[in-house]
Short mmCIF file of C-alpha atoms in Angstrom, two decimals:
data_model
loop_
_atom_site.label_atom_id
_atom_site.label_comp_id
_atom_site.label_asym_id
_atom_site.label_seq_id
_atom_site.Cartn_x
_atom_site.Cartn_y
_atom_site.Cartn_z
CA MET A 177 0.00 -0.01 0.06
CA ILE A 178 2.90 2.31 0.87
CA HIS A 179 6.29 1.87 -0.30
CA PHE A 180 9.34 4.21 0.33
CA SER A 181 12.51 3.48 -1.44
CA ASN A 182 15.87 5.30 -0.51
CA VAL A 183 13.71 8.51 0.15
CA THR A 184 15.84 11.57 1.06
CA LYS A 185 14.21 15.02 1.82
CA PHE A 186 16.20 18.30 2.54
CA TYR A 187 15.00 21.59 3.97
CA GLU A 188 17.53 24.10 3.09
CA LYS A 189 20.34 21.79 2.76
CA GLN A 190 19.57 20.08 6.05
CA ALA A 191 18.42 16.44 5.55
CA ALA A 192 15.25 15.88 7.30
CA LEU A 193 14.88 12.24 6.05
CA LYS A 194 17.98 10.17 4.97
CA ASN A 195 17.72 7.16 2.56
CA ILE A 196 14.54 5.88 4.14
CA THR A 197 13.18 2.49 2.94
CA PHE A 198 10.05 0.82 4.30
CA SER A 199 6.93 -0.76 3.14
CA ILE A 200 3.43 -0.96 4.65
CA GLU A 201 0.97 -3.55 3.57
CA LYS A 202 -2.73 -3.05 2.91
CA GLY A 203 -4.87 -3.13 6.01
CA GLU A 204 -2.03 -2.85 8.52
CA MET A 205 -1.83 -0.49 11.45
CA VAL A 206 1.69 0.85 11.92
CA PHE A 207 3.30 3.36 14.28
CA MET A 208 6.10 5.61 13.55
CA THR A 209 7.95 6.85 16.57
CA GLY A 210 10.95 8.89 17.42
CA PRO A 211 11.73 12.17 19.23
CA SER A 212 10.40 15.53 18.18
CA GLY A 213 12.07 16.62 14.81
CA ALA A 214 13.10 13.14 13.91
CA GLY A 215 11.19 13.39 10.66
CA LYS A 216 7.98 11.59 11.25
CA SER A 217 5.85 14.59 10.17
CA THR A 218 7.96 15.03 7.07
CA LEU A 219 7.36 11.45 6.18
CA LEU A 220 3.67 11.55 6.59
CA LYS A 221 3.56 15.04 4.35
CA ILE A 222 5.43 13.08 1.75
CA ILE A 223 2.65 10.27 1.77
CA TYR A 224 -0.19 12.90 1.43
CA LEU A 225 1.74 14.84 -1.19
CA SER A 226 2.35 17.98 0.83
CA GLU A 227 6.11 17.50 0.25
CA LYS A 228 7.93 16.01 -2.43
CA PRO A 229 11.03 13.86 -1.89
CA ASP A 230 14.45 15.16 -3.15
CA GLU A 231 15.67 11.50 -3.82
CA GLY A 232 14.35 8.11 -3.92
CA SER A 233 10.81 6.85 -4.98
CA VAL A 234 7.46 6.65 -3.17
CA THR A 235 4.47 4.49 -4.34
CA ILE A 236 1.02 4.99 -2.65
CA ALA A 237 -1.69 2.60 -3.54
CA GLU A 238 0.16 1.67 -6.84
CA TRP A 239 0.53 5.53 -7.55
CA ASP A 240 4.24 6.19 -8.41
CA LEU A 241 4.45 9.84 -6.89
CA SER A 242 7.24 10.66 -9.13
CA LYS A 243 5.05 10.21 -12.25
CA LEU A 244 1.84 11.65 -10.78
CA LYS A 245 0.40 14.50 -12.70
CA GLU A 246 -0.35 17.66 -10.57
CA SER A 247 -3.95 17.52 -11.56
CA SER A 248 -4.18 13.90 -10.06
CA ILE A 249 -3.09 14.79 -6.70
CA PRO A 250 -6.50 15.82 -5.45
CA PHE A 251 -7.92 12.41 -6.41
CA LEU A 252 -5.20 10.53 -4.72
CA ARG A 253 -5.58 12.75 -1.53
CA ARG A 254 -9.15 11.56 -1.45
CA ASN A 255 -7.88 8.07 -0.76
CA ILE A 256 -5.85 9.36 2.16
CA GLY A 257 -7.47 10.69 5.31
CA VAL A 258 -5.19 12.79 7.46
CA VAL A 259 -5.40 13.66 11.22
CA PHE A 260 -3.22 16.79 11.24
CA GLN A 261 -1.12 17.62 14.30
CA ASP A 262 -2.58 21.21 14.24
CA PHE A 263 -6.13 19.87 13.58
CA ARG A 264 -6.87 22.22 10.63
CA LEU A 265 -10.51 22.77 11.72
CA LEU A 266 -12.38 25.59 9.99
CA ASP A 267 -13.15 27.92 13.08
CA ASN A 268 -15.99 29.62 11.16
CA ARG A 269 -18.08 26.38 10.52
CA ASN A 270 -19.74 24.07 13.15
CA VAL A 271 -18.76 20.42 13.60
CA PHE A 272 -21.27 19.10 10.95
CA ASP A 273 -19.67 21.46 8.27
CA ASN A 274 -16.21 20.69 9.17
CA VAL A 275 -16.79 17.05 8.75
CA ALA A 276 -19.23 17.62 5.68
CA ILE A 277 -16.47 19.51 3.81
CA ALA A 278 -14.65 16.36 2.91
CA LEU A 279 -17.74 14.96 1.21
CA ARG A 280 -18.71 18.30 -0.49
CA ILE A 281 -15.31 18.32 -2.21
CA ARG A 282 -16.19 14.98 -3.57
CA GLY A 283 -19.27 16.24 -5.12
CA MET A 284 -21.71 14.36 -2.92
CA LEU A 285 -25.35 15.54 -2.64
CA ASP A 286 -26.54 17.36 0.45
CA SER A 287 -28.99 14.75 1.34
CA GLU A 288 -26.36 11.87 1.35
CA ILE A 289 -24.01 14.25 3.29
CA GLN A 290 -26.57 14.65 6.07
CA GLU A 291 -26.99 11.04 6.48
CA TRP A 292 -23.38 10.07 6.24
CA VAL A 293 -21.95 12.79 8.42
CA MET A 294 -24.40 12.07 11.30
CA GLU A 295 -23.50 8.41 11.14
CA ILE A 296 -19.76 9.18 11.39
CA LEU A 297 -20.42 11.76 14.30
CA LYS A 298 -22.22 8.94 16.02
CA MET A 299 -19.35 6.83 15.53
CA VAL A 300 -16.94 9.30 17.13
CA ASN A 301 -19.46 10.03 19.82
CA LEU A 302 -20.04 13.64 18.75
CA ARG A 303 -23.39 13.65 17.37
CA HIS A 304 -24.89 15.78 20.05
CA LYS A 305 -22.13 18.26 19.24
CA ALA A 306 -22.90 18.48 15.53
CA ASP A 307 -23.99 22.33 15.71
CA SER A 308 -21.08 23.39 18.00
CA PHE A 309 -18.17 25.41 16.78
CA PRO A 310 -14.56 24.16 17.31
CA GLN A 311 -13.75 26.77 19.85
CA ALA A 312 -16.55 25.55 22.12
CA LEU A 313 -15.00 21.83 21.98
CA SER A 314 -12.41 20.35 24.39
CA GLY A 315 -9.13 19.06 22.90
CA GLY A 316 -10.35 15.45 22.79
CA GLU A 317 -13.47 16.45 21.01
CA GLN A 318 -11.65 18.53 18.38
CA GLN A 319 -9.36 15.51 17.82
CA ARG A 320 -12.37 13.25 17.18
CA VAL A 321 -13.93 15.86 14.72
CA VAL A 322 -10.66 15.62 12.84
CA ILE A 323 -10.64 11.74 12.76
CA ALA A 324 -14.37 11.96 11.78
CA ARG A 325 -13.36 14.34 8.74
CA ALA A 326 -10.47 12.06 7.90
CA ILE A 327 -12.64 8.86 7.64
CA VAL A 328 -15.91 10.20 6.44
CA GLY A 329 -14.77 9.72 2.89
CA GLU A 330 -13.72 6.06 3.46
CA PRO A 331 -10.16 6.51 2.58
CA THR A 332 -8.04 3.38 1.99
CA ILE A 333 -5.20 4.97 4.22
CA LEU A 334 -5.50 6.93 7.34
CA LEU A 335 -2.55 8.93 8.54
CA ALA A 336 -2.42 10.59 12.01
CA ASP A 337 0.19 13.05 13.18
CA GLU A 338 0.69 13.01 16.95
CA PRO A 339 -3.02 12.33 17.25
CA THR A 340 -2.92 12.11 21.23
CA GLY A 341 -0.38 15.23 21.56
CA ASN A 342 -2.20 17.18 24.28
CA LEU A 343 -4.77 14.88 25.48
CA ASP A 344 -5.07 13.08 28.86
CA PRO A 345 -4.45 9.37 29.10
CA ASP A 346 -8.10 8.49 29.22
CA THR A 347 -8.99 10.40 26.13
CA ALA A 348 -5.84 9.09 24.40
CA ALA A 349 -6.84 5.67 25.15
CA GLY A 350 -10.36 6.36 23.67
CA ILE A 351 -8.68 7.83 20.32
CA THR A 352 -6.54 4.74 20.08
CA ARG A 353 -9.67 2.55 20.36
CA LEU A 354 -11.18 4.46 17.57
CA PHE A 355 -8.05 3.85 15.27
CA LYS A 356 -8.37 0.23 15.98
CA GLU A 357 -11.94 0.15 15.07
CA ILE A 358 -11.10 1.99 11.77
CA ASN A 359 -8.33 -0.29 11.00
CA ALA A 360 -10.61 -3.42 11.76
CA ARG A 361 -12.72 -2.05 8.78
CA GLY A 362 -9.79 -2.49 6.48
CA THR A 363 -8.33 0.80 6.32
CA THR A 364 -4.49 1.07 6.52
CA VAL A 365 -3.61 3.19 9.45
CA VAL A 366 -0.20 4.96 9.96
CA ILE A 367 0.18 6.91 13.25
CA ALA A 368 3.25 9.12 14.09
CA THR A 369 3.77 9.49 17.72
CA HIS A 370 6.28 9.92 20.45
CA ASN A 371 3.90 8.58 22.92
CA ARG A 372 5.06 5.10 23.87
CA GLU A 373 1.92 4.26 25.66
CA LEU A 374 0.06 4.44 22.34
CA TYR A 375 1.75 1.37 20.74
CA ARG A 376 2.82 -0.46 23.91
CA ASN A 377 1.36 -3.95 23.80
CA THR A 378 -0.75 -3.51 20.61
CA GLY A 379 1.24 -6.23 18.88
CA ARG A 380 1.44 -3.85 15.91
CA ARG A 381 4.64 -2.98 13.95
CA VAL A 382 6.58 0.16 15.28
CA LEU A 383 9.02 1.86 12.97
CA ARG A 384 11.60 3.96 14.70
CA ILE A 385 13.00 7.11 13.24
CA ASP A 386 15.76 9.38 14.67
CA GLY A 387 17.53 12.19 12.86
CA GLY A 388 15.95 11.51 9.59
CA ASN A 389 17.14 7.84 9.69
CA MET A 390 15.12 4.69 10.00
CA VAL A 391 16.89 3.30 12.95
CA GLY A 392 14.76 0.12 13.78
CA GLU A 393 11.64 -1.78 13.76
CA GLU A 394 9.87 -3.69 16.45
CA ILE A 395 6.50 -5.03 17.45
CA GLY A 396 4.49 -2.94 20.11
CA MET B 1253 -22.34 18.77 -7.61
CA TYR B 1254 -20.65 21.31 -5.71
CA LEU B 1255 -21.85 24.51 -7.63
CA LEU B 1256 -24.51 24.96 -5.16
CA TYR B 1257 -22.09 24.79 -2.29
CA SER B 1258 -19.82 27.26 -4.18
CA PHE B 1259 -22.71 29.81 -4.64
CA ARG B 1260 -23.39 29.65 -0.98
CA LEU B 1261 -19.64 30.11 -0.12
CA ALA B 1262 -19.38 33.00 -2.52
CA LEU B 1263 -22.53 34.69 -1.08
CA GLN B 1264 -21.36 34.15 2.54
CA SER B 1265 -18.02 35.88 1.52
CA LEU B 1266 -19.65 38.76 -0.18
CA TRP B 1267 -21.83 39.44 2.82
CA ARG B 1268 -19.03 39.12 5.30
CA GLU B 1269 -17.11 41.90 3.48
CA LYS B 1270 -20.16 43.75 2.41
CA TRP B 1271 -18.65 47.36 2.70
CA ILE B 1272 -15.44 46.54 0.81
CA ASN B 1273 -17.48 44.71 -1.75
CA LEU B 1274 -20.04 47.65 -2.01
CA LEU B 1275 -17.02 50.07 -2.68
CA SER B 1276 -15.89 47.61 -5.44
CA VAL B 1277 -19.47 47.57 -7.03
CA LEU B 1278 -19.63 51.40 -7.07
CA THR B 1279 -16.12 51.58 -8.58
CA ILE B 1280 -17.23 49.01 -11.32
CA ALA B 1281 -20.47 50.84 -11.76
CA ALA B 1282 -18.49 54.20 -12.35
CA GLY B 1283 -16.13 52.35 -14.94
CA LEU B 1284 -19.00 50.89 -16.73
CA PHE B 1285 -20.84 54.31 -16.63
CA MET B 1286 -17.74 55.95 -18.30
CA ILE B 1287 -17.70 53.16 -20.95
CA THR B 1288 -21.46 53.89 -21.68
CA LEU B 1289 -20.83 57.54 -22.19
CA THR B 1290 -17.87 56.80 -24.48
CA PHE B 1291 -20.07 54.35 -26.36
CA PHE B 1292 -22.85 56.92 -26.50
CA LEU B 1293 -20.46 59.56 -28.12
CA VAL B 1294 -19.04 57.15 -30.73
CA TYR B 1295 -22.45 56.04 -31.52
CA ASN B 1296 -23.71 59.53 -32.32
CA ILE B 1297 -20.69 60.36 -34.28
CA ASP B 1298 -21.14 57.22 -36.29
CA LEU B 1299 -24.76 57.99 -36.71
CA ALA B 1300 -24.09 61.63 -37.84
CA THR B 1301 -21.54 60.34 -40.48
CA LYS B 1302 -24.09 57.86 -41.63
CA ARG B 1303 -26.65 60.51 -42.22
CA LEU B 1304 -24.10 62.34 -44.37
CA PRO B 1305 -24.59 60.54 -47.78
CA ALA B 1306 -28.19 61.95 -48.08
CA ARG B 1307 -26.77 65.57 -47.73
CA PHE B 1308 -23.57 65.12 -49.70
CA SER B 1309 -23.26 66.26 -53.32
CA VAL B 1310 -20.66 66.92 -55.86
CA MET B 1311 -20.86 69.91 -58.11
CA LEU B 1312 -19.88 69.83 -61.76
CA TYR B 1313 -19.31 73.18 -63.31
CA LEU B 1314 -19.86 73.26 -67.17
CA ASN B 1315 -18.00 75.11 -69.80
CA ASP B 1316 -19.77 78.24 -71.07
CA GLY B 1317 -21.59 78.22 -74.49
CA LEU B 1318 -22.64 74.51 -74.54
CA SER B 1319 -25.56 73.64 -76.61
CA GLU B 1320 -28.68 71.87 -75.19
CA GLN B 1321 -27.41 68.72 -76.88
CA GLU B 1322 -24.12 68.97 -75.60
CA THR B 1323 -25.28 69.53 -71.95
CA GLY B 1324 -27.79 66.52 -72.37
CA SER B 1325 -24.91 64.22 -73.65
CA ILE B 1326 -22.94 65.28 -70.54
CA ILE B 1327 -25.77 64.62 -68.20
CA ALA B 1328 -26.34 61.13 -69.76
CA GLN B 1329 -22.54 60.26 -69.45
CA VAL B 1330 -22.59 61.42 -65.70
CA LYS B 1331 -25.71 59.13 -64.93
CA LYS B 1332 -23.78 56.21 -66.60
CA ASN B 1333 -21.42 56.32 -63.65
CA ASN B 1334 -22.25 53.49 -61.33
CA ALA B 1335 -21.62 55.53 -58.29
CA VAL B 1336 -24.19 58.26 -59.39
CA GLU B 1337 -27.55 58.16 -57.72
CA GLN B 1338 -29.09 61.17 -59.39
CA ALA B 1339 -28.09 64.35 -61.46
CA LYS B 1340 -29.69 67.57 -61.35
CA TYR B 1341 -28.91 70.42 -64.03
CA ILE B 1342 -28.79 73.96 -62.76
CA ALA B 1343 -28.84 76.49 -65.53
CA LYS B 1344 -27.04 79.64 -65.44
CA ASP B 1345 -30.13 81.78 -64.87
CA LYS B 1346 -31.44 79.34 -62.05
CA ALA B 1347 -27.93 79.63 -60.48
CA LEU B 1348 -28.02 83.37 -60.29
CA GLN B 1349 -31.60 83.24 -59.00
CA GLU B 1350 -30.51 81.02 -56.25
CA LEU B 1351 -27.55 83.25 -55.47
CA LYS B 1352 -29.81 86.38 -55.21
CA GLY B 1353 -31.92 84.44 -52.95
CA VAL B 1354 -29.13 83.64 -50.50
CA LEU B 1355 -27.67 87.10 -50.65
CA LYS B 1356 -31.20 88.78 -49.97
CA ASN B 1357 -30.30 92.02 -48.33
CA ALA B 1358 -26.88 92.03 -49.56
CA ASP B 1359 -27.75 91.91 -53.22
CA TYR B 1360 -25.76 95.25 -53.64
CA ILE B 1361 -22.80 92.86 -54.25
CA LEU B 1362 -24.16 91.98 -57.63
CA GLU B 1363 -24.86 95.79 -58.64
CA GLY B 1364 -22.77 96.73 -61.69
CA VAL B 1365 -22.55 93.07 -62.94
CA ASP B 1366 -24.39 93.12 -66.25
CA GLU B 1367 -23.47 89.56 -67.37
CA ASN B 1368 -24.32 86.38 -65.49
CA PRO B 1369 -20.88 85.32 -64.13
CA LEU B 1370 -22.11 82.01 -62.87
CA PRO B 1371 -21.52 78.80 -64.80
CA ALA B 1372 -24.21 76.19 -65.60
CA SER B 1373 -23.69 73.28 -63.26
CA ILE B 1374 -24.76 69.66 -62.51
CA GLU B 1375 -25.33 68.79 -58.92
CA ILE B 1376 -24.93 64.94 -58.37
CA LYS B 1377 -25.96 62.87 -55.45
CA LEU B 1378 -23.68 59.69 -54.83
CA LYS B 1379 -25.10 56.28 -53.83
CA LYS B 1380 -24.80 55.85 -50.07
CA GLU B 1381 -21.85 53.21 -50.30
CA ALA B 1382 -19.80 55.71 -52.64
CA VAL B 1383 -19.68 58.59 -49.99
CA ASN B 1384 -16.18 57.94 -48.84
CA ILE B 1385 -12.98 59.71 -49.66
CA ALA B 1386 -11.54 57.08 -51.90
CA SER B 1387 -14.62 56.58 -53.90
CA VAL B 1388 -15.60 60.17 -54.33
CA LYS B 1389 -11.97 61.06 -55.49
CA LYS B 1390 -12.25 58.32 -58.09
CA VAL B 1391 -15.71 59.40 -59.28
CA ALA B 1392 -14.53 63.05 -59.51
CA ALA B 1393 -11.61 62.07 -61.56
CA GLU B 1394 -13.68 59.87 -64.05
CA ILE B 1395 -16.22 62.67 -64.37
CA LYS B 1396 -13.80 65.40 -64.83
CA LYS B 1397 -12.61 63.52 -68.11
CA ILE B 1398 -15.96 64.08 -69.64
CA LYS B 1399 -15.71 66.91 -72.34
CA GLY B 1400 -17.56 70.08 -71.51
CA ILE B 1401 -16.82 69.94 -67.76
CA ALA B 1402 -14.75 72.64 -66.46
CA GLU B 1403 -14.60 71.89 -62.87
CA VAL B 1404 -15.50 69.26 -60.26
CA GLU B 1405 -16.09 70.38 -56.62
CA TYR B 1406 -16.86 68.08 -53.72
CA GLY B 1407 -15.57 69.62 -50.48
CA GLU B 1408 -12.42 67.33 -50.35
CA GLN B 1409 -11.23 69.21 -47.25
CA PHE B 1410 -14.49 68.93 -45.54
CA LEU B 1411 -14.58 65.21 -46.19
CA ASN B 1412 -10.98 64.60 -45.23
CA SER B 1413 -11.70 66.49 -42.00
CA LEU B 1414 -14.78 64.52 -41.27
CA HIS B 1415 -13.04 61.27 -41.96
CA SER B 1416 -10.12 62.34 -39.62
CA ILE B 1417 -12.47 63.32 -36.79
CA LYS B 1418 -14.49 60.26 -37.02
CA GLY B 1419 -11.28 58.25 -37.03
CA MET B 1420 -9.82 60.02 -33.98
CA ALA B 1421 -13.12 59.80 -32.10
CA LYS B 1422 -13.24 56.13 -32.69
CA ALA B 1423 -9.57 55.48 -31.88
CA GLY B 1424 -9.86 57.72 -28.68
CA SER B 1425 -13.11 56.12 -27.59
CA LEU B 1426 -11.74 52.60 -28.17
CA SER B 1427 -8.61 53.39 -26.10
CA LEU B 1428 -10.79 54.86 -23.40
CA ILE B 1429 -13.15 51.64 -23.36
CA ILE B 1430 -10.21 49.53 -23.17
CA ILE B 1431 -8.60 51.52 -20.30
CA MET B 1432 -11.85 51.58 -18.44
CA SER B 1433 -12.51 47.90 -19.03
CA ALA B 1434 -9.01 47.15 -17.79
CA GLY B 1435 -9.71 49.23 -14.78
CA VAL B 1436 -12.99 47.23 -13.94
CA ILE B 1437 -11.00 43.93 -14.32
CA PHE B 1438 -8.31 45.39 -11.91
CA VAL B 1439 -10.95 46.33 -9.29
CA CYS B 1440 -12.35 42.75 -9.53
CA TYR B 1441 -8.92 41.35 -9.44
CA SER B 1442 -7.95 43.30 -6.33
CA THR B 1443 -11.22 42.46 -4.49
CA ILE B 1444 -10.89 38.61 -5.31
CA LYS B 1445 -7.17 38.55 -4.52
CA ILE B 1446 -7.86 40.00 -1.08
CA ALA B 1447 -10.64 37.34 -0.60
CA PHE B 1448 -8.38 34.68 -1.51
CA TYR B 1449 -5.54 35.62 0.82
CA ARG B 1450 -8.18 36.17 3.65
CA ARG B 1451 -9.20 32.48 3.07
CA LYS B 1452 -5.76 31.13 2.43
CA GLU B 1453 -5.70 28.83 5.59
CA GLU B 1454 -9.09 27.44 4.53
CA ILE B 1455 -8.07 27.02 1.02
CA GLU B 1456 -4.93 24.99 2.10
CA THR B 1457 -7.05 22.74 3.99
CA PHE B 1458 -9.48 22.28 1.09
CA LYS B 1459 -6.45 21.15 -1.01
CA LEU B 1460 -5.09 18.66 1.56
CA LEU B 1461 -8.70 17.20 1.80
CA GLY B 1462 -8.70 16.63 -2.02
CA ALA B 1463 -10.37 19.64 -3.45
CA THR B 1464 -9.90 20.20 -7.19
CA ARG B 1465 -8.88 23.38 -8.63
CA GLY B 1466 -12.59 23.79 -9.85
CA PHE B 1467 -13.83 23.35 -6.37
CA ILE B 1468 -11.30 25.99 -5.06
CA ARG B 1469 -12.00 28.43 -7.90
CA ALA B 1470 -15.71 28.32 -8.22
CA PRO B 1471 -16.69 30.48 -5.24
CA PHE B 1472 -14.18 33.25 -6.22
CA VAL B 1473 -15.32 33.23 -9.84
CA ILE B 1474 -18.83 33.38 -8.73
CA GLU B 1475 -17.87 36.38 -6.30
CA GLY B 1476 -16.28 38.23 -9.27
CA GLY B 1477 -19.34 37.53 -11.45
CA VAL B 1478 -21.59 38.82 -8.80
CA LEU B 1479 -19.57 42.00 -8.22
CA GLY B 1480 -19.43 42.46 -11.98
CA ILE B 1481 -23.21 42.02 -12.33
CA PHE B 1482 -24.11 44.39 -9.46
CA GLY B 1483 -21.55 46.87 -10.87
CA GLY B 1484 -23.30 46.59 -14.19
CA ILE B 1485 -26.78 47.16 -12.74
CA ALA B 1486 -25.55 50.13 -10.78
CA GLY B 1487 -23.94 51.41 -13.86
CA ALA B 1488 -27.07 50.90 -15.98
CA ALA B 1489 -28.99 52.74 -13.26
CA ALA B 1490 -26.54 55.73 -13.70
CA ALA B 1491 -27.02 55.42 -17.45
CA LEU B 1492 -30.66 55.54 -17.07
CA ALA B 1493 -30.54 58.70 -14.85
CA PHE B 1494 -28.04 60.22 -17.47
CA TYR B 1495 -30.72 59.33 -20.36
CA TYR B 1496 -33.61 60.73 -18.31
CA VAL B 1497 -31.75 64.15 -17.62
CA LEU B 1498 -30.41 64.54 -21.08
CA PHE B 1499 -33.48 63.75 -23.09
CA TYR B 1500 -36.24 64.97 -20.70
CA LYS B 1501 -34.61 67.92 -18.86
CA VAL B 1502 -31.68 69.21 -20.81
CA THR B 1503 -33.42 68.98 -24.24
CA ALA B 1504 -36.20 71.24 -22.99
CA THR B 1505 -33.63 73.95 -22.58
CA ILE B 1506 -31.43 73.13 -25.62
CA PRO B 1507 -33.65 71.51 -28.32
CA ILE B 1508 -30.75 70.86 -30.62
CA LEU B 1509 -29.68 68.02 -28.46
CA LYS B 1510 -32.95 66.17 -29.51
CA ILE B 1511 -30.89 64.80 -32.43
CA LEU B 1512 -28.81 62.75 -30.05
CA VAL B 1513 -29.68 59.14 -29.84
CA PHE B 1514 -29.02 56.91 -26.89
CA PRO B 1515 -28.96 53.19 -27.85
CA LEU B 1516 -31.30 51.60 -25.33
CA GLU B 1517 -29.64 48.21 -25.75
CA THR B 1518 -26.84 49.41 -23.54
CA PHE B 1519 -29.03 49.00 -20.46
CA PRO B 1520 -29.25 45.23 -20.53
CA ALA B 1521 -25.72 44.88 -21.92
CA LEU B 1522 -24.07 46.72 -18.78
CA PRO B 1523 -24.79 43.74 -16.39
CA ALA B 1524 -23.64 41.31 -18.88
CA ALA B 1525 -20.36 43.30 -19.61
CA GLY B 1526 -19.95 43.52 -15.81
CA LEU B 1527 -20.32 39.80 -15.41
CA LEU B 1528 -17.68 39.01 -18.05
CA LEU B 1529 -15.17 41.52 -16.80
CA GLY B 1530 -15.86 40.36 -13.10
CA ILE B 1531 -15.14 36.70 -14.07
CA GLY B 1532 -12.26 37.81 -16.08
CA GLY B 1533 -10.74 39.76 -13.04
CA ALA B 1534 -11.33 36.70 -10.73
CA VAL B 1535 -9.85 34.22 -13.11
CA ILE B 1536 -6.63 36.39 -13.37
CA ALA B 1537 -6.52 36.81 -9.68
CA LEU B 1538 -6.60 33.09 -8.85
CA GLY B 1539 -3.85 32.40 -11.30
CA ARG B 1540 -2.60 28.90 -11.16
CA ILE B 1541 -3.46 26.84 -8.31
CA ARG B 1542 -0.67 24.45 -7.18
CA PHE B 1543 -1.16 21.40 -5.11
CA SER B 1544 2.49 20.67 -3.96
#
């Protein structure tokens, strides 16, 4: 599903990723861990095409990114749900509209959107907050809105960048359960985190990154 | 279809910044009103020059002492020319009579003149399509070759001046229309550019969620179009007020202005022109949208 081959990425001559090679299979749930600044976010950005690798090749769901036309990028992105570290919620829209936007972009009809969004909000336990605005939600609730927006379009890949960053342990555990549920439906899930508790005893693959290098792999 | 949603986004954005947008609409209206006035001017100059062929004539002065038969032959030859619509013979006596009529109280000028100094002449009217410098020159040259014609007069200088004035007015007006249209496009461009920057964060999020260029552009293009249409409507209202004041108020004081004509088709054309210029400005403002 995701294949990196000798990928290197520079930011102003400083290497953020160095010769990274790994593969993630369809339906897998993989953790990426390492200290802050290790290159986890850069790696995710390359997957959702926000950044381009300077060297090496990347294949996502059989799309070779180096051969991908710019006009095809939106269509590939629709197959990738992203839980952004900074949430990227639209402050001037309520929870319903924040989730619905992912479907409006896909050209879905209003009647279908209504049903679909409410279903997803029920799944993340936010149905009662559909009319609330992001500022009125707690950090955990905001995180769940972002997850709802990321999965509402039924992507084949779900990426999460530090999804439990500022959450208390109970809320973080709830979020992790949610990811497991999503993964159980067949979605490939990649979670970048420096929180050990998130992947401990999960039995899932953990890729270790440090200083832009892939330094190891273990089972959590 | 996301068009309905794009309309909603555009209208929300227009309402959110209603005062800036109102200012843009008024500026667009002023530009379109100026274009209307320029068009009105050119239209009337064009109309005036189109009316000219009916009044335009070429005078052929004949040699003295021609017989009736020779004169008849000259008229027949003149009428053979394809550009000639009609030819009217003016005898020496008739010419003198007409001159006296024109001089009226100043007929002392002719005192002491025993012999009629005026030549017999033929006044010819040309066909509508032949009243232009090149054609008139050609006809004059052809007719001058006819034996018995002493002189051909057609007001060359007048025709040249008229042609130059018409050309200059058209070129000046066209330049003004282009400049004003560019101004209207620029107003729309700036308004949409500001709106685009204001929503930059949101647009970045849309891109990351898989929005196409069409989805991102549509609300802004609609915004540009709406600004243009409203500018056009306001411009048309101003033009209507101008029309009312000119044709109902000013002509009461200066009746000669009644000869002016206001093309009424301009009113519905203004919102359409505004729409096109608005969309044009928005498209330029958005430029190429990049995804990576």
